[in-house]
Amino acid sequence: MIARAETARMRRRLSTSAWLLVLALALLTFGFVASRPSSPPYRPPTGGAAAAQRAIEALTHPGAEPTALSLLPPDFTKVTGVVPGALRARDGTVRAVHVDGGCSTPWGDDNTKWDYSVPCKAHDLGYDLLRYADKIGQPLAPGVRASLDARLSFDMHNACLLNPMGSARTCQVVASLYSAGLVVNSWHQRWGPPVGDPVGPMLAGVTVIGCLLAFRLRGWLGARRARTPRRAPAPARAPASSWVTLGVASLGLLIFGESVIQLARWAGAGESWLWPLTWLTQLAPVFFFAGGRANAAGWQAVLDGGGGYRQYLAHRASWLLRPALIFVVVTLVVPLALELLGIPDSTNATIMRVALHPLWLLGVYLLTMVAAPVMLTLHRRAPVATTLTVLGLVVLAELSAGWFGARIPHYLAAFGLALLAQQVSFGRLAGRRWLVGGALAGLSGLVLLTTVGGTDPNLLGAPGAPPALAAPALPVLLLGVAQLSLLGLGAPLLNRLTTRPVLVRVVRFALRAPMSLYLGFLAAVLLLVTVVYLPVRPSDALAWLAGPRPLMALGLLAVPAVIVFWWFERHGDGSVPPHQAQPTGWLAHAATALGTGFATIGLFGFALTRFGGDTGHTLLGLPLDPIQNLIQLLLGVYLLNAVRTGLSAAMSTWVVTALACVPPLLEAADGFDADTVTLLVHGLTAIFAVAAAASTLLPARTVAENT
């Protein structure tokens, strides 16, 4: 018995250690990839930049004279502060060098006993030229930096042949390690100008992310271990409501339809053949309509259980943000997979647009969920006036976007359209005549807008449109009127379809495993795109598919899908049951507000950054940064879960919140993204969290019940 207990304990410790190791490696990989800078714009170099490129070409083809010195831009030393020189290398060539340079390693300059110093100093001068071109506003193409790295790698391996110092094999190993470090560092900086990376803030951010995940997974593992084995078969569950079925079906068809349309455009299909398909698959209004019904039902269920707005937010947001977290994996692994496969940049942009469209839909749905109780109250008091006001907001925002050419009105129009669809869902279905008239009016208005009005008839993947809709708001509004009218006419058929066993099983599985399904779907899209670039001969195609890069690329999506399903989604039915604990007191108020705010910022931040796709911008004044966006999203999830489970008054909740504010403050202290909004938001949140943690140590004199 003792031996069995020790064996079980040992296995548990080994399992825990293995998971901690996997988590640490995953977080370090995430931090390394997420901290990659955005690619600078490239154009043919002129003037000093062209001279710098010619000097680099001379550096990569050395000879008996330091030709690169005579090719340096005239203002090179003035701009960079570097005074170049010339040194003879072991192979007899004379190199132009940065005299004070050397072989840089994590522990400092190290030229090793095989003396790589001259090639390293020449390589440093090449990097100085890359920085020079960047400083004058003309960064050189990625291939220029790659040629410098390839030259240094060749020189280091060649030094092992010229003078192995009695250890040729060790010399080659060291040269290979140095070469690998060069490639990894250049890849991390997207083969752009060499820059200093904020390693400290990045490591601090990764540590905080690990802390947030550890606390969140600890609760999940505890709940999983506490489950009692089933001694009897579970009773049959009732079919999903028609609104849940409608929401799942509309979202699935929208994602599938947009993928087919974008891939067809990428394959060269004409727009005249695609626009009818966009009208059939642009189901965003239907999705938000079904979501409005689900929000109203969730709000009523919380009220019936004696809860309030905090319980509603915590429960509904927990259910919503759970699948949203998978987009962290998507935005991490999809670009890596595409890069491994060598897919062109234009195709990468198309696939990422398709991959992140659901993230925008979920972000806007989160906002409608937050607004649902207030909008439901307004509907009960003044249904017509409220609906017309929201309709006016959509039209005004979309017209303002055209007048001023700004993105913010586009986003407001998309949010307004989602609110309008939700507002319509709060009311009863109109009579048959009204529904027929609505369908005819919507289709007629859409036809007129896309013909006489000159609006593009393609309603998915339209350039410049709000990403949440992937099309302008006004034509989608008219399409939504027609769609919802037709749904009202077909409501009896929809109710009958809901009870079909096949559809019930599909909907339940989609609710249970949305993350795994989506990763599997993206893996299929990636495989389809890969097939297009295969060699013509079947034998060559099979050999290429069996190579390490394609297998690794597909594994980047397939492996997370299997892990997510096996550990998270094969249990339960996909729903998050309401917790019995009732959040009380002012700390519950604060956790709900902060959790909702940080989750919203993190969610939209991910959609805007796309891991280097749109960095350098801000959201509500906060810089867009993948690591900080993940911290904000996880912090929001953590705080809302604390409210849902009744732990908003625990000291650990607020200690973790204070720690989550450290990385952005550390970046500001180090001179990265130092702005007033960052300091105010995270600084004030940290101060409040410390005060809240301290308040939990004081004896409670009174307890305010605010449910």
PDB file of N, CA, C and O in Angstrom, residues 647-691:
ATOM      1  N   LEU A 647     -14.556  34.516  -5.610  1.00  0.00           N
ATOM      2  CA  LEU A 647     -13.209  34.753  -5.069  1.00  0.00           C
ATOM      3  C   LEU A 647     -12.738  36.186  -5.315  1.00  0.00           C
ATOM      4  O   LEU A 647     -11.544  36.459  -5.255  1.00  0.00           O
ATOM      5  N   SER A 648     -13.668  37.087  -5.592  1.00  0.00           N
ATOM      6  CA  SER A 648     -13.259  38.462  -5.872  1.00  0.00           C
ATOM      7  C   SER A 648     -12.703  39.158  -4.640  1.00  0.00           C
ATOM      8  O   SER A 648     -12.006  40.170  -4.757  1.00  0.00           O
ATOM      9  N   ALA A 649     -13.000  38.653  -3.448  1.00  0.00           N
ATOM     10  CA  ALA A 649     -12.477  39.254  -2.221  1.00  0.00           C
ATOM     11  C   ALA A 649     -11.249  38.531  -1.692  1.00  0.00           C
ATOM     12  O   ALA A 649     -10.774  38.852  -0.593  1.00  0.00           O
ATOM     13  N   ALA A 650     -10.704  37.563  -2.460  1.00  0.00           N
ATOM     14  CA  ALA A 650      -9.505  36.845  -2.025  1.00  0.00           C
ATOM     15  C   ALA A 650      -8.271  37.699  -2.269  1.00  0.00           C
ATOM     16  O   ALA A 650      -8.166  38.394  -3.293  1.00  0.00           O
ATOM     17  N   MET A 651      -7.322  37.642  -1.354  1.00  0.00           N
ATOM     18  CA  MET A 651      -6.110  38.440  -1.486  1.00  0.00           C
ATOM     19  C   MET A 651      -5.318  38.040  -2.724  1.00  0.00           C
ATOM     20  O   MET A 651      -4.757  38.886  -3.429  1.00  0.00           O
ATOM     21  N   SER A 652      -5.290  36.734  -3.033  1.00  0.00           N
ATOM     22  CA  SER A 652      -4.516  36.269  -4.184  1.00  0.00           C
ATOM     23  C   SER A 652      -5.027  36.874  -5.488  1.00  0.00           C
ATOM     24  O   SER A 652      -4.247  37.129  -6.408  1.00  0.00           O
ATOM     25  N   THR A 653      -6.332  37.114  -5.579  1.00  0.00           N
ATOM     26  CA  THR A 653      -6.901  37.709  -6.796  1.00  0.00           C
ATOM     27  C   THR A 653      -6.267  39.057  -7.085  1.00  0.00           C
ATOM     28  O   THR A 653      -5.890  39.364  -8.221  1.00  0.00           O
ATOM     29  N   TRP A 654      -6.105  39.862  -6.057  1.00  0.00           N
ATOM     30  CA  TRP A 654      -5.603  41.222  -6.264  1.00  0.00           C
ATOM     31  C   TRP A 654      -4.090  41.279  -6.303  1.00  0.00           C
ATOM     32  O   TRP A 654      -3.509  42.172  -6.940  1.00  0.00           O
ATOM     33  N   VAL A 655      -3.418  40.318  -5.690  1.00  0.00           N
ATOM     34  CA  VAL A 655      -1.965  40.236  -5.831  1.00  0.00           C
ATOM     35  C   VAL A 655      -1.603  39.901  -7.278  1.00  0.00           C
ATOM     36  O   VAL A 655      -0.701  40.506  -7.878  1.00  0.00           O
ATOM     37  N   VAL A 656      -2.325  38.945  -7.862  1.00  0.00           N
ATOM     38  CA  VAL A 656      -2.084  38.583  -9.261  1.00  0.00           C
ATOM     39  C   VAL A 656      -2.410  39.765 -10.170  1.00  0.00           C
ATOM     40  O   VAL A 656      -1.700  40.032 -11.155  1.00  0.00           O
ATOM     41  N   THR A 657      -3.476  40.502  -9.864  1.00  0.00           N
ATOM     42  CA  THR A 657      -3.830  41.672 -10.666  1.00  0.00           C
ATOM     43  C   THR A 657      -2.721  42.714 -10.632  1.00  0.00           C
ATOM     44  O   THR A 657      -2.369  43.311 -11.664  1.00  0.00           O
ATOM     45  N   ALA A 658      -2.161  42.959  -9.455  1.00  0.00           N
ATOM     46  CA  ALA A 658      -1.063  43.917  -9.345  1.00  0.00           C
ATOM     47  C   ALA A 658       0.158  43.452 -10.135  1.00  0.00           C
ATOM     48  O   ALA A 658       0.813  44.244 -10.828  1.00  0.00           O
ATOM     49  N   LEU A 659       0.468  42.147 -10.077  1.00  0.00           N
ATOM     50  CA  LEU A 659       1.612  41.628 -10.821  1.00  0.00           C
ATOM     51  C   LEU A 659       1.403  41.764 -12.328  1.00  0.00           C
ATOM     52  O   LEU A 659       2.357  42.010 -13.079  1.00  0.00           O
ATOM     53  N   ALA A 660       0.160  41.612 -12.780  1.00  0.00           N
ATOM     54  CA  ALA A 660      -0.120  41.722 -14.216  1.00  0.00           C
ATOM     55  C   ALA A 660       0.131  43.120 -14.754  1.00  0.00           C
ATOM     56  O   ALA A 660       0.289  43.296 -15.968  1.00  0.00           O
ATOM     57  N   CYS A 661       0.163  44.116 -13.883  1.00  0.00           N
ATOM     58  CA  CYS A 661       0.415  45.493 -14.323  1.00  0.00           C
ATOM     59  C   CYS A 661       1.905  45.830 -14.387  1.00  0.00           C
ATOM     60  O   CYS A 661       2.271  46.919 -14.854  1.00  0.00           O
ATOM     61  N   VAL A 662       2.763  44.913 -13.928  1.00  0.00           N
ATOM     62  CA  VAL A 662       4.191  45.210 -13.875  1.00  0.00           C
ATOM     63  C   VAL A 662       4.833  45.297 -15.263  1.00  0.00           C
ATOM     64  O   VAL A 662       5.587  46.240 -15.540  1.00  0.00           O
ATOM     65  N   PRO A 663       4.594  44.319 -16.201  1.00  0.00           N
ATOM     66  CA  PRO A 663       5.291  44.386 -17.499  1.00  0.00           C
ATOM     67  C   PRO A 663       5.093  45.680 -18.271  1.00  0.00           C
ATOM     68  O   PRO A 663       6.076  46.259 -18.750  1.00  0.00           O
ATOM     69  N   PRO A 664       3.854  46.200 -18.430  1.00  0.00           N
ATOM     70  CA  PRO A 664       3.741  47.472 -19.166  1.00  0.00           C
ATOM     71  C   PRO A 664       4.418  48.626 -18.447  1.00  0.00           C
ATOM     72  O   PRO A 664       4.982  49.519 -19.092  1.00  0.00           O
ATOM     73  N   LEU A 665       4.395  48.630 -17.108  1.00  0.00           N
ATOM     74  CA  LEU A 665       5.093  49.678 -16.374  1.00  0.00           C
ATOM     75  C   LEU A 665       6.602  49.530 -16.524  1.00  0.00           C
ATOM     76  O   LEU A 665       7.330  50.533 -16.585  1.00  0.00           O
ATOM     77  N   LEU A 666       7.064  48.279 -16.600  1.00  0.00           N
ATOM     78  CA  LEU A 666       8.491  48.040 -16.801  1.00  0.00           C
ATOM     79  C   LEU A 666       8.923  48.507 -18.186  1.00  0.00           C
ATOM     80  O   LEU A 666      10.006  49.070 -18.353  1.00  0.00           O
ATOM     81  N   GLU A 667       8.079  48.285 -19.193  1.00  0.00           N
ATOM     82  CA  GLU A 667       8.388  48.786 -20.536  1.00  0.00           C
ATOM     83  C   GLU A 667       8.486  50.311 -20.542  1.00  0.00           C
ATOM     84  O   GLU A 667       9.365  50.892 -21.172  1.00  0.00           O
ATOM     85  N   ALA A 668       7.556  50.959 -19.829  1.00  0.00           N
ATOM     86  CA  ALA A 668       7.596  52.420 -19.759  1.00  0.00           C
ATOM     87  C   ALA A 668       8.866  52.891 -19.056  1.00  0.00           C
ATOM     88  O   ALA A 668       9.492  53.877 -19.460  1.00  0.00           O
ATOM     89  N   ALA A 669       9.279  52.170 -18.001  1.00  0.00           N
ATOM     90  CA  ALA A 669      10.489  52.549 -17.274  1.00  0.00           C
ATOM     91  C   ALA A 669      11.735  52.358 -18.123  1.00  0.00           C
ATOM     92  O   ALA A 669      12.705  53.109 -18.000  1.00  0.00           O
ATOM     93  N   ASP A 670      11.697  51.344 -19.029  1.00  0.00           N
ATOM     94  CA  ASP A 670      12.848  51.083 -19.891  1.00  0.00           C
ATOM     95  C   ASP A 670      12.847  51.930 -21.157  1.00  0.00           C
ATOM     96  O   ASP A 670      13.723  51.785 -22.005  1.00  0.00           O
ATOM     97  N   GLY A 671      11.824  52.773 -21.312  1.00  0.00           N
ATOM     98  CA  GLY A 671      11.768  53.648 -22.468  1.00  0.00           C
ATOM     99  C   GLY A 671      11.001  53.100 -23.642  1.00  0.00           C
ATOM    100  O   GLY A 671      10.990  53.686 -24.714  1.00  0.00           O
ATOM    101  N   PHE A 672      10.327  51.936 -23.483  1.00  0.00           N
ATOM    102  CA  PHE A 672       9.550  51.368 -24.563  1.00  0.00           C
ATOM    103  C   PHE A 672       8.075  51.685 -24.328  1.00  0.00           C
ATOM    104  O   PHE A 672       7.520  51.389 -23.271  1.00  0.00           O
ATOM    105  N   ASP A 673       7.424  52.270 -25.334  1.00  0.00           N
ATOM    106  CA  ASP A 673       5.993  52.580 -25.267  1.00  0.00           C
ATOM    107  C   ASP A 673       5.643  53.371 -24.018  1.00  0.00           C
ATOM    108  O   ASP A 673       4.656  53.093 -23.331  1.00  0.00           O
ATOM    109  N   ALA A 674       6.477  54.321 -23.665  1.00  0.00           N
ATOM    110  CA  ALA A 674       6.213  55.140 -22.480  1.00  0.00           C
ATOM    111  C   ALA A 674       5.215  56.225 -22.847  1.00  0.00           C
ATOM    112  O   ALA A 674       5.559  57.190 -23.513  1.00  0.00           O
ATOM    113  N   ASP A 675       3.981  56.065 -22.447  1.00  0.00           N
ATOM    114  CA  ASP A 675       2.965  57.062 -22.743  1.00  0.00           C
ATOM    115  C   ASP A 675       2.084  57.230 -21.512  1.00  0.00           C
ATOM    116  O   ASP A 675       2.042  56.389 -20.612  1.00  0.00           O
ATOM    117  N   THR A 676       1.354  58.322 -21.506  1.00  0.00           N
ATOM    118  CA  THR A 676       0.573  58.681 -20.325  1.00  0.00           C
ATOM    119  C   THR A 676      -0.541  57.693 -20.055  1.00  0.00           C
ATOM    120  O   THR A 676      -0.799  57.326 -18.895  1.00  0.00           O
ATOM    121  N   VAL A 677      -1.229  57.239 -21.104  1.00  0.00           N
ATOM    122  CA  VAL A 677      -2.361  56.332 -20.902  1.00  0.00           C
ATOM    123  C   VAL A 677      -1.899  55.016 -20.283  1.00  0.00           C
ATOM    124  O   VAL A 677      -2.548  54.477 -19.372  1.00  0.00           O
ATOM    125  N   THR A 678      -0.782  54.470 -20.768  1.00  0.00           N
ATOM    126  CA  THR A 678      -0.261  53.230 -20.197  1.00  0.00           C
ATOM    127  C   THR A 678       0.047  53.399 -18.719  1.00  0.00           C
ATOM    128  O   THR A 678      -0.299  52.548 -17.885  1.00  0.00           O
ATOM    129  N   LEU A 679       0.725  54.486 -18.388  1.00  0.00           N
ATOM    130  CA  LEU A 679       1.071  54.724 -16.986  1.00  0.00           C
ATOM    131  C   LEU A 679      -0.176  54.893 -16.124  1.00  0.00           C
ATOM    132  O   LEU A 679      -0.251  54.366 -15.008  1.00  0.00           O
ATOM    133  N   LEU A 680      -1.165  55.628 -16.649  1.00  0.00           N
ATOM    134  CA  LEU A 680      -2.371  55.861 -15.861  1.00  0.00           C
ATOM    135  C   LEU A 680      -3.169  54.571 -15.656  1.00  0.00           C
ATOM    136  O   LEU A 680      -3.544  54.230 -14.527  1.00  0.00           O
ATOM    137  N   VAL A 681      -3.434  53.851 -16.748  1.00  0.00           N
ATOM    138  CA  VAL A 681      -4.283  52.655 -16.651  1.00  0.00           C
ATOM    139  C   VAL A 681      -3.637  51.591 -15.778  1.00  0.00           C
ATOM    140  O   VAL A 681      -4.229  51.108 -14.804  1.00  0.00           O
ATOM    141  N   HIS A 682      -2.407  51.218 -16.107  1.00  0.00           N
ATOM    142  CA  HIS A 682      -1.778  50.134 -15.369  1.00  0.00           C
ATOM    143  C   HIS A 682      -1.254  50.593 -14.012  1.00  0.00           C
ATOM    144  O   HIS A 682      -1.270  49.808 -13.045  1.00  0.00           O
ATOM    145  N   GLY A 683      -0.808  51.848 -13.932  1.00  0.00           N
ATOM    146  CA  GLY A 683      -0.352  52.345 -12.637  1.00  0.00           C
ATOM    147  C   GLY A 683      -1.482  52.444 -11.634  1.00  0.00           C
ATOM    148  O   GLY A 683      -1.366  51.978 -10.485  1.00  0.00           O
ATOM    149  N   LEU A 684      -2.599  53.036 -12.042  1.00  0.00           N
ATOM    150  CA  LEU A 684      -3.743  53.154 -11.132  1.00  0.00           C
ATOM    151  C   LEU A 684      -4.337  51.783 -10.806  1.00  0.00           C
ATOM    152  O   LEU A 684      -4.767  51.542  -9.668  1.00  0.00           O
ATOM    153  N   THR A 685      -4.365  50.881 -11.790  1.00  0.00           N
ATOM    154  CA  THR A 685      -4.859  49.524 -11.511  1.00  0.00           C
ATOM    155  C   THR A 685      -3.969  48.815 -10.506  1.00  0.00           C
ATOM    156  O   THR A 685      -4.464  48.125  -9.596  1.00  0.00           O
ATOM    157  N   ALA A 686      -2.650  48.972 -10.653  1.00  0.00           N
ATOM    158  CA  ALA A 686      -1.735  48.335  -9.695  1.00  0.00           C
ATOM    159  C   ALA A 686      -1.914  48.902  -8.296  1.00  0.00           C
ATOM    160  O   ALA A 686      -1.944  48.150  -7.309  1.00  0.00           O
ATOM    161  N   ILE A 687      -2.048  50.217  -8.197  1.00  0.00           N
ATOM    162  CA  ILE A 687      -2.245  50.829  -6.873  1.00  0.00           C
ATOM    163  C   ILE A 687      -3.554  50.345  -6.249  1.00  0.00           C
ATOM    164  O   ILE A 687      -3.612  49.992  -5.055  1.00  0.00           O
ATOM    165  N   PHE A 688      -4.613  50.308  -7.065  1.00  0.00           N
ATOM    166  CA  PHE A 688      -5.896  49.832  -6.554  1.00  0.00           C
ATOM    167  C   PHE A 688      -5.806  48.368  -6.118  1.00  0.00           C
ATOM    168  O   PHE A 688      -6.361  47.973  -5.082  1.00  0.00           O
ATOM    169  N   ALA A 689      -5.116  47.529  -6.925  1.00  0.00           N
ATOM    170  CA  ALA A 689      -4.998  46.115  -6.586  1.00  0.00           C
ATOM    171  C   ALA A 689      -4.237  45.912  -5.285  1.00  0.00           C
ATOM    172  O   ALA A 689      -4.611  45.067  -4.462  1.00  0.00           O
ATOM    173  N   VAL A 690      -3.175  46.683  -5.092  1.00  0.00           N
ATOM    174  CA  VAL A 690      -2.427  46.574  -3.826  1.00  0.00           C
ATOM    175  C   VAL A 690      -3.303  46.981  -2.647  1.00  0.00           C
ATOM    176  O   VAL A 690      -3.322  46.325  -1.598  1.00  0.00           O
ATOM    177  N   ALA A 691      -4.063  48.082  -2.811  1.00  0.00           N
ATOM    178  CA  ALA A 691      -4.967  48.514  -1.744  1.00  0.00           C
ATOM    179  C   ALA A 691      -6.049  47.469  -1.483  1.00  0.00           C
ATOM    180  O   ALA A 691      -6.420  47.205  -0.322  1.00  0.00           O
TER     181      ALA A 691
END
